[in-house]
């Protein structure tokens, strides 16, 4: 079937949730993907910050093949080894003590909110409210839509679940002002990803951590996008010198198999058996893939490499900024980077890059985001920058 037929068929068959680019992908290797016409693209979207080791990394393919031949699914009624191995690896390499596995980022955050509410019920006189921030993104379930501080996602679904208060990001006073006896926790992204790659002041997380400790409420970090090496350390919280009570992970954890996780400090381990659960969460197949992914990332110093190549990329983008006065800002950390323009041209730039063989993400009407595999090389960055430069030269404002 030719390219257009797949796309026409999709238009006919699907609920209209995704505004897809006109490109049908069939294969990927490393930082490259191929469409159904055999054309090759440099992939700086990486499955939305998921394919950290690139497409089809050998260690993960081998782990999947091996596990698929022995045990794919067994319920959480029983013990299975890959999930215990993955738990140990994540706990030994983080400041957290206990883990729960699920299937996506939104589900990990739902679990975090349930855990915080349970904690509130048991230790904070029934406090149940969670403070989150504007421009955040925490997922698409109803509760996470309420947690996500963006009206465009919330408005279509009002009335939303209650108990979420959205305040300005990067403003510790705003969080302090709305904290009451009903507050059980604060959820923040260390760097806001979907909201436009918003990097807070260096002391913001530290101030919120201190505030949460003072108030006895939970300091929760959504590391679904920033975690597993993306920002230059295994977890972004390390760079801000804080120790969250709970973190959530997904995206880069499993090299593309659907997995999420919620990790908590020992004193927050308040679920009793039966109070939370999942059919697929932590299944042997996904945990074998995630174990291979995380082990490789740690053993090969991938976060440090992401930091180095990220710095190189940012420097190249700063040069473009000096060249084109309609670029207003380059921001990010590690390989979570955005380029902002003084006009709403992100869609046009994204499509023009795609036509020339570079995939980027339109994160806001006036900003594009780069979330490539963490294994990209400086020469692949050079290729991407050269395509981008040509596109910017051809952009008329
Ligand atoms: C910070 C953050 N939290 C939560 C989510 C939701 O994850 P998922 O789409 O796997 O439910 C995302 C997805 O982009 C995210 O970036």
PDB file of C-alpha atoms and ligand atoms in Angstrom, residues 48 103-107 109 137-140 189 191 193-194 222-226 248 250-251 369, ligand 1:
ATOM      1  CA  UNK A  48       8.852  11.802  22.335  1.00  0.00           C
ATOM      2  CA  UNK A 103       2.425   1.135  32.073  1.00  0.00           C
ATOM      3  CA  UNK A 104       2.723   4.843  31.303  1.00  0.00           C
ATOM      4  CA  UNK A 105       3.639   8.238  32.656  1.00  0.00           C
ATOM      5  CA  UNK A 106       0.075   9.286  33.428  1.00  0.00           C
ATOM      6  CA  UNK A 107      -0.466   6.075  35.343  1.00  0.00           C
ATOM      7  CA  UNK A 109       1.537  10.065  38.321  1.00  0.00           C
ATOM      8  CA  UNK A 137       2.278  18.347  31.810  1.00  0.00           C
ATOM      9  CA  UNK A 138       1.445  15.274  33.867  1.00  0.00           C
ATOM     10  CA  UNK A 139      -0.605  13.093  31.518  1.00  0.00           C
ATOM     11  CA  UNK A 140      -3.998  12.573  29.904  1.00  0.00           C
ATOM     12  CA  UNK A 189       8.726  18.642  36.758  1.00  0.00           C
ATOM     13  CA  UNK A 191      12.357  21.029  33.944  1.00  0.00           C
ATOM     14  CA  UNK A 193       9.106  19.397  29.007  1.00  0.00           C
ATOM     15  CA  UNK A 194       5.803  19.594  27.111  1.00  0.00           C
ATOM     16  CA  UNK A 222       7.632  14.056  37.838  1.00  0.00           C
ATOM     17  CA  UNK A 223      10.814  12.822  36.112  1.00  0.00           C
ATOM     18  CA  UNK A 224       8.890  11.125  33.322  1.00  0.00           C
ATOM     19  CA  UNK A 225      10.624  13.267  30.710  1.00  0.00           C
ATOM     20  CA  UNK A 226      13.747  14.388  32.605  1.00  0.00           C
ATOM     21  CA  UNK A 248       7.696   9.116  38.682  1.00  0.00           C
ATOM     22  CA  UNK A 250       8.256   6.398  32.137  1.00  0.00           C
ATOM     23  CA  UNK A 251       9.449   7.468  28.642  1.00  0.00           C
ATOM     24  CA  UNK A 369      11.974  21.003  20.869  1.00  0.00           C
TER      25      UNK A 369
HETATM   26  C1  LIG B   1       6.582  15.230  32.489  1.00  0.00           C
HETATM   27  C2  LIG B   1       5.556  14.287  31.935  1.00  0.00           C
HETATM   28  N1  LIG B   1       4.713  13.678  32.778  1.00  0.00           N
HETATM   29  C3  LIG B   1       3.783  12.815  32.336  1.00  0.00           C
HETATM   30  C4  LIG B   1       3.655  12.527  30.998  1.00  0.00           C
HETATM   31  C5  LIG B   1       2.606  11.548  30.531  1.00  0.00           C
HETATM   32  O1  LIG B   1       3.211  10.376  30.123  1.00  0.00           O
HETATM   33  P1  LIG B   1       2.396   9.312  29.235  1.00  0.00           P
HETATM   34  O2  LIG B   1       2.134   9.950  27.923  1.00  0.00           O
HETATM   35  O3  LIG B   1       3.309   8.129  29.166  1.00  0.00           O
HETATM   36  O4  LIG B   1       1.142   9.007  29.985  1.00  0.00           O
HETATM   37  C6  LIG B   1       4.501  13.159  30.085  1.00  0.00           C
HETATM   38  C7  LIG B   1       4.370  12.909  28.642  1.00  0.00           C
HETATM   39  O5  LIG B   1       4.786  13.666  27.809  1.00  0.00           O
HETATM   40  C8  LIG B   1       5.480  14.056  30.563  1.00  0.00           C
HETATM   41  O6  LIG B   1       6.319  14.687  29.737  1.00  0.00           O
END
